[in-house]
Coordinates of C-alpha atoms and ligand atoms in Angstrom, one line a residue:
M937 CA -0.4 0.0 0.1
K938 CA 2.9 2.3 1.0
T939 CA 4.5 1.4 -2.2
I940 CA 1.5 2.1 -4.4
A941 CA 1.3 5.3 -2.6
S942 CA 4.9 6.3 -2.8
E943 CA 5.1 6.2 -6.3
L944 CA 1.4 8.1 -6.9
A945 CA 3.2 10.8 -4.8
Y946 CA 5.8 10.3 -8.1
F947 CA 3.0 11.8 -10.2
L948 CA 2.3 15.0 -7.3
R949 CA 6.1 16.5 -7.4
G950 CA 8.2 18.5 -9.8
R951 CA 8.1 17.6 -13.2
A952 CA 5.1 15.3 -13.3
R953 CA 3.2 17.6 -11.6
K954 CA 3.7 19.8 -14.7
N955 CA 2.9 17.4 -16.9
L956 CA -0.3 16.2 -14.8
K957 CA -1.8 20.2 -15.8
V958 CA -1.0 19.1 -19.9
L959 CA -2.6 16.5 -19.4
F960 CA -6.0 17.7 -17.6
I961 CA -5.6 21.1 -20.6
Y962 CA -5.5 17.9 -23.2
C963 CA -8.4 16.4 -21.9
T964 CA -10.1 19.2 -21.9
F965 CA -9.8 19.9 -25.2
L966 CA -10.6 16.7 -26.4
V967 CA -14.0 16.8 -24.3
V968 CA -15.0 19.9 -25.8
L969 CA -14.2 18.6 -29.4
I970 CA -16.9 15.8 -28.9
L971 CA -19.0 18.3 -28.0
I972 CA -18.7 20.1 -30.7
Y973 CA -18.6 16.8 -33.2
A974 CA -22.0 16.4 -31.0
V975 CA -23.7 19.3 -32.0
L976 CA -22.4 19.8 -36.0
F977 CA -23.7 15.4 -36.2
R978 CA -27.3 16.5 -34.7
A979 CA -27.4 19.8 -37.3
L980 CA -25.9 17.9 -40.1
M981 CA -28.3 14.7 -39.3
W982 CA -31.4 17.1 -39.0
N983 CA -30.6 19.7 -42.2
L984 CA -29.7 17.4 -44.5
E985 CA -31.4 14.4 -44.0
G986 CA -34.3 15.3 -41.2
R987 CA -33.7 12.9 -38.9
E988 CA -33.5 13.8 -35.3
F989 CA -30.9 12.6 -32.7
S990 CA -30.6 13.5 -29.3
F991 CA -27.5 15.4 -27.8
I992 CA -26.6 12.1 -26.3
A993 CA -26.8 10.4 -29.8
G994 CA -24.8 13.2 -31.2
I995 CA -21.9 12.4 -28.0
Y996 CA -22.3 8.3 -28.8
W997 CA -21.8 8.8 -32.6
A998 CA -18.6 11.5 -32.2
I999 CA -16.8 8.9 -29.5
T1000 CA -17.5 5.5 -31.5
V1001 CA -16.4 7.7 -35.0
M1002 CA -13.1 9.2 -33.0
T1003 CA -12.4 5.8 -31.9
T1004 CA -12.8 4.1 -35.1
L1005 CA -15.2 2.0 -33.6
G1006 CA -17.8 2.8 -36.3
F1007 CA -20.7 0.3 -34.9
G1008 CA -22.4 1.4 -37.9
D1009 CA -25.8 1.9 -36.0
I1010 CA -26.1 5.5 -37.0
T1011 CA -24.7 6.5 -40.6
F1012 CA -25.0 9.9 -42.4
H1013 CA -26.3 8.9 -46.5
T1014 CA -25.0 12.6 -47.8
D1015 CA -22.0 13.2 -49.4
L1016 CA -21.8 16.2 -47.0
G1017 CA -22.4 13.7 -44.0
Y1018 CA -19.6 11.5 -45.7
V1019 CA -17.3 14.1 -45.4
F1020 CA -18.0 15.2 -42.0
A1021 CA -17.6 11.6 -40.6
T1022 CA -14.4 11.5 -42.6
V1023 CA -13.1 14.2 -40.9
V1024 CA -14.3 13.4 -37.4
T1025 CA -12.5 9.9 -37.8
L1026 CA -9.4 11.4 -39.2
S1027 CA -9.2 13.6 -36.0
G1028 CA -9.6 11.2 -34.0
V1029 CA -7.2 9.3 -35.0
I1030 CA -5.1 11.8 -34.8
F1031 CA -6.0 13.4 -31.5
L1032 CA -7.1 10.5 -29.5
L1033 CA -5.1 7.2 -31.2
I1034 CA -1.5 9.3 -32.1
I1035 CA -1.1 12.3 -30.0
L1036 CA -3.1 10.9 -26.5
P1037 CA -1.1 7.7 -26.2
F1038 CA 2.0 9.4 -27.2
G1039 CA 1.8 12.3 -24.7
M1040 CA 0.8 9.6 -22.4
I1041 CA 4.4 7.9 -22.9
S1042 CA 6.4 11.0 -23.4
L1043 CA 5.0 13.0 -20.1
F1044 CA 4.3 10.3 -17.8
L1045 CA 5.9 6.7 -18.4
A1046 CA 9.0 7.5 -20.3
P1047 CA 10.0 10.0 -17.1
W1048 CA 8.5 7.8 -14.5
I1049 CA 10.2 4.5 -15.4
E1050 CA 14.0 6.2 -16.6
D1051 CA 13.6 8.0 -13.0
R1052 CA 13.3 4.5 -11.4
L1053 CA 15.2 3.2 -13.4
R1054 CA 18.3 6.3 -13.5
Y1055 CA 18.5 5.7 -9.6
R1056 CA 17.7 3.0 -7.2
P1057 CA 19.7 4.5 -4.2
S1058 CA 22.2 2.6 -3.4
S1059 CA 21.4 0.1 -0.7
E1060 CA 25.0 -1.2 0.3
L1061 CA 28.5 -0.5 0.6
P1062 CA 30.9 -2.8 -1.7
E1063 CA 32.3 -5.6 0.9
G1064 CA 35.6 -4.6 2.0
T1065 CA 35.0 -1.1 2.9
A1066 CA 36.1 -0.1 6.0
D1067 CA 37.8 3.2 7.7
H1068 CA 34.9 5.3 6.3
I1069 CA 32.6 7.3 7.9
V1070 CA 29.1 6.8 8.6
I1071 CA 27.4 9.8 9.0
F1072 CA 23.5 9.9 10.0
G1073 CA 21.7 12.8 9.1
I1074 CA 22.6 15.5 6.9
N1075 CA 22.3 19.6 7.9
A1076 CA 24.1 22.6 8.0
I1077 CA 26.7 20.7 10.5
T1078 CA 27.1 17.4 8.8
R1079 CA 27.9 19.2 5.3
A1080 CA 30.9 21.6 6.9
F1081 CA 32.1 18.3 8.7
I1082 CA 31.5 16.7 5.4
R1083 CA 33.5 19.3 3.6
K1084 CA 36.4 18.7 5.6
L1085 CA 36.5 15.2 5.0
Q1086 CA 36.4 15.8 1.2
A1087 CA 39.2 18.3 2.0
L1088 CA 41.5 15.6 4.2
G1089 CA 40.5 13.0 1.7
L1090 CA 38.5 11.1 4.4
P1091 CA 35.6 8.0 2.9
F1092 CA 32.7 8.8 4.2
V1093 CA 29.0 7.8 3.4
V1094 CA 25.7 9.4 4.5
V1095 CA 22.6 7.3 5.7
T1096 CA 19.4 9.2 4.7
P1097 CA 15.6 7.5 4.8
D1098 CA 14.5 10.2 2.3
H1099 CA 15.0 8.4 -1.4
D1100 CA 14.7 12.0 -3.2
E1101 CA 17.6 13.7 -0.2
A1102 CA 19.6 10.2 -1.9
M1103 CA 19.5 10.8 -4.9
K1104 CA 20.0 14.5 -4.5
L1105 CA 23.2 13.9 -2.4
E1106 CA 24.5 11.1 -4.9
D1107 CA 23.4 12.7 -8.3
D1108 CA 24.0 16.2 -7.5
E1109 CA 26.3 16.2 -5.0
G1110 CA 28.2 13.4 -5.4
M1111 CA 28.2 12.1 -2.1
S1112 CA 28.2 8.3 -1.3
V1113 CA 24.7 7.7 0.3
I1114 CA 22.8 4.3 1.4
C1115 CA 19.3 5.0 1.6
G1116 CA 17.3 3.6 4.1
S1117 CA 16.1 3.5 7.7
P1118 CA 19.1 4.4 10.0
T1119 CA 17.4 2.4 12.9
D1120 CA 17.0 -0.7 10.5
V1121 CA 19.9 -2.7 12.1
K1122 CA 20.4 -3.8 7.6
V1123 CA 20.9 -1.0 7.1
V1124 CA 23.6 -0.4 9.5
A1125 CA 24.9 -2.9 8.5
A1126 CA 24.8 -1.7 4.6
A1127 CA 26.8 1.2 5.5
K1128 CA 29.6 -1.6 6.6
S1129 CA 29.3 -0.2 9.8
A1130 CA 31.4 -3.2 11.7
S1131 CA 34.7 -1.9 9.8
A1132 CA 33.8 1.7 9.7
R1133 CA 36.3 4.1 11.9
Y1134 CA 33.6 6.6 13.6
I1135 CA 30.0 6.8 13.6
I1136 CA 28.3 10.3 13.9
A1137 CA 24.9 10.5 14.7
N1138 CA 23.0 13.6 14.0
L1139 CA 19.5 13.5 13.5
S1140 CA 16.7 14.3 17.2
D1141 CA 17.8 13.5 20.4
P1142 CA 15.3 10.3 20.3
E1143 CA 16.5 9.2 17.0
N1144 CA 20.4 9.7 18.2
V1145 CA 19.8 6.9 20.9
N1146 CA 18.1 4.8 18.9
I1147 CA 20.4 4.8 16.4
C1148 CA 23.3 4.2 19.2
L1149 CA 21.3 1.3 20.5
T1150 CA 21.2 0.1 16.8
V1151 CA 24.6 0.3 16.0
R1152 CA 25.9 -1.6 19.9
S1153 CA 23.4 -4.2 18.8
H1154 CA 25.8 -4.8 15.4
C1155 CA 29.1 -3.2 16.9
Q1156 CA 31.3 -1.9 18.7
T1157 CA 32.5 0.7 16.4
P1158 CA 32.3 4.6 18.0
I1159 CA 29.9 6.7 18.4
A1160 CA 29.6 10.4 18.3
A1161 CA 26.4 11.8 19.0
L1162 CA 24.9 15.2 19.0
V1163 CA 22.4 16.5 21.7
E1164 CA 20.2 18.8 21.7
D1165 CA 19.3 18.8 25.1
P1166 CA 22.3 18.3 27.5
E1167 CA 20.3 16.4 30.1
H1168 CA 20.1 14.1 27.7
A1169 CA 23.6 13.4 27.2
G1170 CA 23.8 10.2 29.6
L1171 CA 20.8 8.4 28.2
M1172 CA 22.9 8.9 25.0
H1173 CA 26.2 7.3 26.6
L1174 CA 23.6 4.5 27.9
A1175 CA 22.7 3.5 24.9
G1176 CA 26.3 3.1 23.6
A1177 CA 27.8 7.1 22.4
N1178 CA 31.3 7.1 23.0
Q1179 CA 31.6 10.8 22.4
V1180 CA 28.1 13.3 23.5
I1181 CA 28.2 16.5 22.1
P1182 CA 26.1 19.3 23.7
L1183 CA 26.4 21.6 20.4
H1184 CA 23.8 24.0 21.5
K1185 CA 25.5 24.4 24.8
L1186 CA 28.7 24.8 23.2
L1187 CA 27.6 27.0 20.6
G1188 CA 25.5 29.2 23.5
R1189 CA 29.1 28.7 25.7
Y1190 CA 31.2 30.3 23.0
L1191 CA 29.2 32.9 22.2
A1192 CA 28.6 34.1 25.8
V1193 CA 32.8 34.1 26.4
R1194 CA 32.8 36.8 24.2
S1195 CA 30.6 38.7 24.2
T1196 CA 31.3 39.9 28.2
T1197 CA 33.7 42.6 28.1
C1198 CA 35.6 42.9 31.8
G1199 CA 37.4 40.1 34.0
A1200 CA 40.4 37.9 32.3
L1201 CA 38.8 34.8 34.1
A1202 CA 35.1 35.3 32.7
H1203 CA 36.9 34.6 29.5
I1204 CA 38.5 31.3 29.9
L1205 CA 37.5 29.6 26.5
D1206 CA 39.4 26.1 27.5
S1207 CA 41.5 24.6 29.1
F1208 CA 44.8 21.8 29.2
G1209 CA 44.9 20.9 33.0
D1210 CA 46.6 23.8 34.6
L1211 CA 46.9 26.2 31.0
K1212 CA 43.9 27.8 29.9
F1213 CA 43.0 29.1 27.1
A1214 CA 41.0 32.8 27.6
E1215 CA 40.2 35.5 24.8
L1216 CA 40.1 39.5 26.1
P1217 CA 38.9 42.3 24.5
V1218 CA 41.7 44.9 24.3
H1219 CA 39.4 47.4 24.8
G1220 CA 39.7 48.2 28.6
T1221 CA 43.0 46.8 29.3
P1222 CA 45.7 49.2 29.5
F1223 CA 47.1 47.9 26.6
S1224 CA 45.0 49.3 23.7
G1225 CA 47.0 51.1 21.0
Q1226 CA 50.2 49.6 22.2
T1227 CA 53.0 47.1 20.5
L1228 CA 53.1 43.5 21.8
Q1229 CA 56.5 45.0 23.0
E1230 CA 55.3 47.7 25.1
A1231 CA 52.6 46.1 26.4
Q1232 CA 55.0 43.7 28.7
I1233 CA 52.5 41.7 28.9
R1234 CA 54.4 38.5 29.2
Q1235 CA 56.5 40.1 31.7
K1236 CA 53.8 41.3 34.1
T1237 CA 52.1 38.8 33.9
G1238 CA 53.9 35.7 32.6
L1239 CA 50.4 35.3 29.9
A1240 CA 51.9 34.5 26.3
V1241 CA 49.5 36.3 23.8
I1242 CA 49.4 33.6 21.2
G1243 CA 46.8 35.3 18.7
T1244 CA 44.9 37.9 18.1
W1245 CA 41.1 38.8 16.6
K1246 CA 40.2 41.3 14.5
R1247 CA 36.4 41.5 13.0
G1248 CA 36.9 37.6 12.2
K1249 CA 40.8 37.3 11.7
F1250 CA 43.2 35.4 13.1
T1251 CA 47.1 36.1 13.1
V1252 CA 49.7 34.9 15.2
P1253 CA 51.7 37.8 16.9
T1254 CA 54.8 39.3 16.6
S1255 CA 56.4 41.6 19.0
E1256 CA 55.5 44.5 16.6
T1257 CA 51.8 44.0 16.8
V1258 CA 49.6 46.6 17.8
L1259 CA 46.8 45.8 20.5
E1260 CA 44.0 47.1 18.8
D1261 CA 41.1 48.8 20.8
D1262 CA 38.4 47.1 18.9
S1263 CA 40.1 43.5 18.8
L1264 CA 40.6 40.4 21.1
M1265 CA 43.6 38.7 22.5
M1266 CA 43.9 35.3 22.5
L1267 CA 46.0 34.6 26.3
A1268 CA 47.5 31.7 27.4
G1269 CA 48.3 30.6 30.9
T1270 CA 47.7 30.1 34.5
R1271 CA 44.5 31.1 36.3
E1272 CA 46.7 33.3 38.9
Q1273 CA 48.1 34.5 35.9
L1274 CA 44.9 35.4 34.2
K1275 CA 43.7 36.8 38.3
T1276 CA 47.2 39.3 37.6
L1277 CA 45.5 40.9 34.4
E1278 CA 42.8 41.2 35.7
S1279 CA 44.0 43.0 38.4
L1280 CA 45.7 44.7 36.0
S1281 CA 43.3 45.7 33.3
G1282 CA 42.0 48.5 36.7
K1283 CA 39.0 49.1 37.6
E1284 CA 35.9 46.7 36.4
E1285 CA 33.2 48.3 34.5
E1286 CA 29.9 46.9 34.9
D1287 CA 28.5 44.6 32.4
L1288 CA 25.6 44.1 31.0
I1289 CA 24.7 41.6 28.0
F1290 CA 21.2 41.6 26.0
I1291 CA 20.6 38.7 24.7
L1292 CA 18.1 38.8 21.5
G1293 CA 16.9 35.5 20.8
H1294 CA 15.7 32.9 23.8
G1295 CA 15.9 29.6 21.9
R1296 CA 17.9 26.8 22.7
I1297 CA 21.7 28.9 21.9
G1298 CA 20.6 31.9 23.5
C1299 CA 19.1 30.0 26.9
A1300 CA 22.9 28.3 27.4
A1301 CA 24.8 31.7 26.8
A1302 CA 22.4 32.6 29.6
R1303 CA 23.0 29.9 31.9
F1304 CA 26.6 30.6 31.2
L1305 CA 26.5 34.2 31.9
E1306 CA 24.4 33.0 34.8
H1307 CA 27.4 30.9 36.5
K1308 CA 29.6 34.0 35.9
P1309 CA 27.8 35.7 37.2
V1310 CA 27.3 38.2 34.4
P1311 CA 24.0 40.9 34.1
F1312 CA 21.8 40.1 31.2
I1313 CA 19.0 40.8 29.5
L1314 CA 17.2 38.3 27.4
V1315 CA 14.6 39.5 24.9
D1316 CA 12.5 37.0 22.8
Q1317 CA 9.0 37.5 20.7
Q1318 CA 7.6 34.3 22.2
E1319 CA 8.0 31.7 25.3
N1320 CA 10.5 29.4 25.7
P1321 CA 8.7 26.2 26.1
S1322 CA 11.5 24.1 27.7
C1323 CA 12.6 26.9 29.5
T1324 CA 11.2 27.7 33.1
E1325 CA 14.2 29.5 34.6
H1326 CA 14.7 32.8 32.9
I1327 CA 11.9 35.3 32.0
P1328 CA 12.6 37.1 28.7
I1329 CA 11.7 40.8 27.8
Y1330 CA 8.6 39.6 25.2
G1331 CA 8.9 41.9 22.2
D1332 CA 10.6 41.6 18.3
A1333 CA 13.9 42.5 18.9
T1334 CA 14.4 44.2 15.0
I1335 CA 12.2 47.0 16.7
R1336 CA 14.1 49.8 18.3
H1337 CA 11.4 50.7 21.0
T1338 CA 11.2 46.8 22.0
L1339 CA 15.3 47.2 22.7
M1340 CA 15.4 50.9 24.5
S1341 CA 12.4 50.0 26.7
A1342 CA 14.6 47.4 27.6
G1343 CA 18.1 49.8 28.5
F1344 CA 19.6 48.8 25.8
E1345 CA 21.5 52.0 26.2
H1346 CA 23.3 50.5 29.6
A1347 CA 24.1 47.1 27.5
K1348 CA 28.2 46.4 27.2
G1349 CA 27.7 43.6 24.8
V1350 CA 24.9 42.4 22.5
I1351 CA 24.5 38.3 21.6
V1352 CA 22.5 38.2 18.4
T1353 CA 21.2 34.5 18.3
T1354 CA 18.1 34.2 16.6
N1355 CA 17.5 30.8 14.4
N1356 CA 17.3 33.7 10.8
D1357 CA 20.4 34.8 9.5
N1358 CA 18.1 37.7 7.9
T1359 CA 17.1 39.0 11.5
N1360 CA 20.6 38.5 12.7
V1361 CA 22.4 40.4 9.8
F1362 CA 19.7 43.6 10.5
L1363 CA 20.0 43.4 14.3
T1364 CA 23.8 43.2 14.1
L1365 CA 23.6 46.3 11.6
A1366 CA 21.0 47.9 14.0
S1367 CA 22.6 47.0 17.2
R1368 CA 26.1 49.0 15.6
H1369 CA 24.0 51.9 15.0
M1370 CA 22.6 52.5 18.1
R1371 CA 25.5 51.9 19.9
P1372 CA 28.9 52.3 18.0
H1373 CA 30.9 51.0 20.8
I1374 CA 29.4 48.0 22.3
R1375 CA 30.7 44.3 21.7
I1376 CA 28.3 42.1 19.1
V1377 CA 28.9 38.8 18.9
A1378 CA 26.5 37.2 16.1
R1379 CA 25.3 33.6 15.1
A1380 CA 25.5 32.7 12.0
N1381 CA 23.3 29.6 11.3
Y1382 CA 24.3 29.3 7.6
E1383 CA 28.3 29.4 6.9
E1384 CA 28.1 31.8 3.7
N1385 CA 26.0 34.2 6.3
V1386 CA 30.0 34.7 8.4
D1387 CA 30.8 37.7 6.2
Q1388 CA 27.4 39.8 5.8
L1389 CA 27.3 39.5 9.5
Y1390 CA 30.8 40.8 10.0
E1391 CA 29.9 43.7 7.6
A1392 CA 27.0 44.1 9.4
G1393 CA 28.9 45.0 12.4
A1394 CA 30.1 41.9 14.4
D1395 CA 33.0 42.2 16.5
F1396 CA 32.7 37.9 16.7
V1397 CA 30.8 35.4 14.6
V1398 CA 30.3 32.0 15.7
S1399 CA 28.6 30.0 12.6
N1400 CA 26.7 27.0 14.4
A1401 CA 28.0 24.7 11.5
S1402 CA 31.9 25.6 11.6
V1403 CA 31.9 25.1 15.2
G1404 CA 30.4 21.6 14.9
A1405 CA 32.1 20.5 12.4
S1406 CA 35.3 21.5 14.0
I1407 CA 33.9 19.8 17.2
L1408 CA 33.3 16.5 14.9
L1409 CA 37.0 16.3 13.6
N1410 CA 38.2 16.7 16.5
V1411 CA 36.1 14.0 17.6
L1412 CA 36.7 11.9 14.7
E1413 CA 40.7 12.4 14.7
S1414 CA 40.7 11.3 18.5
R1415 CA 43.1 14.7 19.1
A1416 CA 43.8 16.0 22.4
S1417 CA 42.7 19.1 21.2
A1418 CA 40.9 22.3 22.8
F1419 CA 39.0 23.8 20.2
L1420 CA 39.2 27.3 20.7
T1421 CA 37.1 28.4 17.2
E1422 CA 37.1 28.5 13.8
G1423 CA 40.2 27.1 11.9
I1424 CA 42.4 27.1 15.3
N1425 CA 43.2 24.2 17.3
V1426 CA 45.4 23.7 20.6
F1427 CA 46.8 20.5 20.8
R1428 CA 49.0 18.6 23.2
R1429 CA 51.5 16.0 21.8
S1430 CA 54.2 14.7 23.8
L1431 CA 57.7 15.1 22.6
P1432 CA 58.6 13.0 19.3
E1433 CA 61.8 11.2 19.5
K1434 CA 63.1 12.9 16.5
L1435 CA 63.1 16.0 18.6
I1436 CA 64.7 14.9 22.0
G1437 CA 67.8 17.1 22.4
L1438 CA 67.0 19.9 20.4
T1439 CA 66.3 23.3 20.8
I1440 CA 62.9 25.0 19.9
A1441 CA 65.0 27.3 17.1
D1442 CA 66.7 23.7 15.5
S1443 CA 63.4 21.8 15.8
H1444 CA 61.7 24.0 13.1
I1445 CA 58.7 22.9 14.1
R1446 CA 56.8 26.0 13.0
P1447 CA 58.6 26.4 9.3
R1448 CA 57.9 23.2 8.6
T1449 CA 54.3 22.3 10.1
G1450 CA 53.1 25.8 10.4
C1451 CA 52.3 25.5 14.2
S1452 CA 53.6 26.6 17.1
I1453 CA 54.7 26.0 20.5
V1454 CA 52.4 27.7 23.1
A1455 CA 53.7 26.1 26.2
L1456 CA 56.3 23.2 27.1
S1457 CA 55.3 21.0 30.4
V1458 CA 58.5 19.5 32.0
A1459 CA 58.1 16.5 33.9
G1460 CA 58.9 17.3 37.6
E1461 CA 57.6 21.2 37.0
S1462 CA 54.0 21.7 38.6
D1463 CA 53.2 25.0 36.1
P1464 CA 53.7 24.5 32.0
R1465 CA 56.2 26.9 30.1
V1466 CA 54.3 29.4 28.2
S1467 CA 55.9 30.5 25.5
P1468 CA 59.3 29.0 25.7
P1469 CA 61.9 30.8 24.2
P1470 CA 64.0 30.0 21.4
E1471 CA 66.4 28.2 23.0
T1472 CA 65.1 26.2 25.2
H1473 CA 66.4 22.6 25.0
L1474 CA 63.7 20.2 24.1
E1475 CA 64.1 17.4 26.8
A1476 CA 62.8 13.8 26.8
G1477 CA 59.3 13.4 28.5
A1478 CA 58.2 16.8 28.0
N1479 CA 54.6 17.4 26.3
L1480 CA 54.6 20.3 23.7
I1481 CA 51.3 22.4 23.6
L1482 CA 50.8 23.7 20.1
I1483 CA 48.8 26.0 18.0
G1484 CA 47.8 25.9 14.6
T1485 CA 45.4 25.0 12.1
P1486 CA 43.6 22.0 12.0
E1487 CA 45.5 20.7 8.6
Q1488 CA 48.7 22.2 10.2
E1489 CA 48.6 19.9 13.3
V1490 CA 47.6 16.7 10.9
T1491 CA 51.5 17.9 8.8
F1492 CA 53.0 17.8 12.7
D1493 CA 51.5 14.3 13.2
A1494 CA 53.2 13.4 9.8
V1495 CA 56.8 15.4 10.0
F1496 CA 57.3 14.6 13.6
V1497 CA 55.1 11.6 15.1
K1498 CA 54.5 9.1 12.2
D1499 CA 57.3 7.4 10.5
Ligands
ADP2719 P1 17.7 27.7 18.7 O1 17.2 26.7 19.3 O2 18.8 26.7 17.4 O3 18.5 29.5 19.3 P2 15.2 28.6 18.4 O4 14.6 28.9 17.0 O5 14.6 27.5 19.4 O6 16.9 28.4 17.9 O7 15.4 30.1 18.7 C1 15.4 31.4 18.1 C2 15.0 32.2 18.9 O8 15.0 33.6 18.4 C3 13.3 31.8 19.0 O9 12.8 31.9 20.3 C4 12.7 33.0 18.4 O10 11.1 33.3 19.0 C5 13.2 34.2 18.9 N1 13.0 35.0 17.7 C6 13.2 34.9 16.0 N2 13.3 36.4 15.7 C7 13.2 37.2 16.5 C8 12.8 38.6 17.0 N3 12.7 39.4 15.6 N4 12.8 39.3 18.0 C9 13.4 38.4 19.1 N5 13.8 37.2 19.0 C10 13.1 36.3 17.8
ZN2720 ZN1 16.7 29.8 29.6

């Protein structure tokens, strides 16, 4: 029944639907033609032969003659009548017996057969497929992830139950696809999950739990599952996931960390044991406008400035780099050192963050600020049914009055986090216009809108897709990486044998791989040595903490770790 319905549904989609309209117009034309013939038949019979027939008899005559059935029970006996009957027969042959079947075949039957033959979605990967990544669920995040996999030349397969989607992904985008239900163990087996390198579950929480259970009933391949609700993480582990990624919570955190304007400790993004990474706006520190050399941050606090951000551009700084007021410094050091910096930064300004959009990500950002604690005001046009803790100001944030009456003129930072990128661009532009010096952190739901958001005046843009994809890639490569931001990883490696005994300068790590050493942890020393000078000797047992792009990280392993 379901198959018949899905086949019938074919005729209601796309080109078939258009053709159905053509068929309808053509049939209307045939009906009108038959009616005209019936009227002419009656008129000719009466005028030429004096015989009277009903209108129904006229229709009956026209149809039997047009279909060349010609029972012969009603016939003309005059020349003009014969001519008329011949015209009706010929037009019947043309319109009913030639054009109609031809049209039916070319408009419906042929495309339908072609559609069935052209694509039977693959139902199984070839025997022997191994070391690939099986992806359940395709959206902006997995698409960005796939682009990264393609760039690294890693094989993958997408599993989708949707025939049309499968067709589009395989035909138009050249991906390897299995069409089938993700919770069907046969489909899991067909994707050669047992020999796969990793399984990514990126559907709704209940579906992901089901996928984990299905996969676990079949094999022990590691699974990374994204969860919408962080409270479901435990269940996901219980169902068999090895890595659970609470993406909305992480995104909320990244937005929140970057939105606050004061207090270095509020800006810790990630840590490696005692080594913390923090991103701090230059604005509000005494270093604004100074070069790194003049600022003497390292000498005063022990912290290393490992990068600077300005409007989405990350640079590894030199001693000549100027710390511009509207840029951010990425710092590495201990909690104590960050505290020292905080005390240097002078008086703390009162912070106030506006969060525009109280969806899952806005709510997660609010939770993060709550813990700091940093005061915030949420604005949303509707209730968030899954949050009972926060009371937002209700109203459309695109209307100036909504923000102003909520006290926007006192805001120090704003997090723009609605689910619509156009709205986010608008809100960014409007916030910049209303408050030229406010700190704006915006969320991009699609990667292609990142540039527009920077263009509109955002200080920092967090793209859901890129962050999700980078986290997935880190999980996949089992890297001991701290994900700092798109395109930049901080990762730890034990000192490769090839480098034992060399100085940092002689190791040529930066020229050969592009990575820089952020810190060195030496056995027996409790604090890592941040930004060790080039003459430092690398001794056996040390751990390197490096910064670089994901590609540079791969190069590092290829050059120094692998044979
Ligand atoms: P996510 O869960 O990914 O954060 P949601 O769709 O749940 O995404 O959340 C987006 C939130 O943004 C919704 O609560 C929606 O009401 C809110 N929103 C969208 N447009 C506006 C607007 N113009 N003004 C205020 N809130 C908005
Ligand atoms: Zn909330």
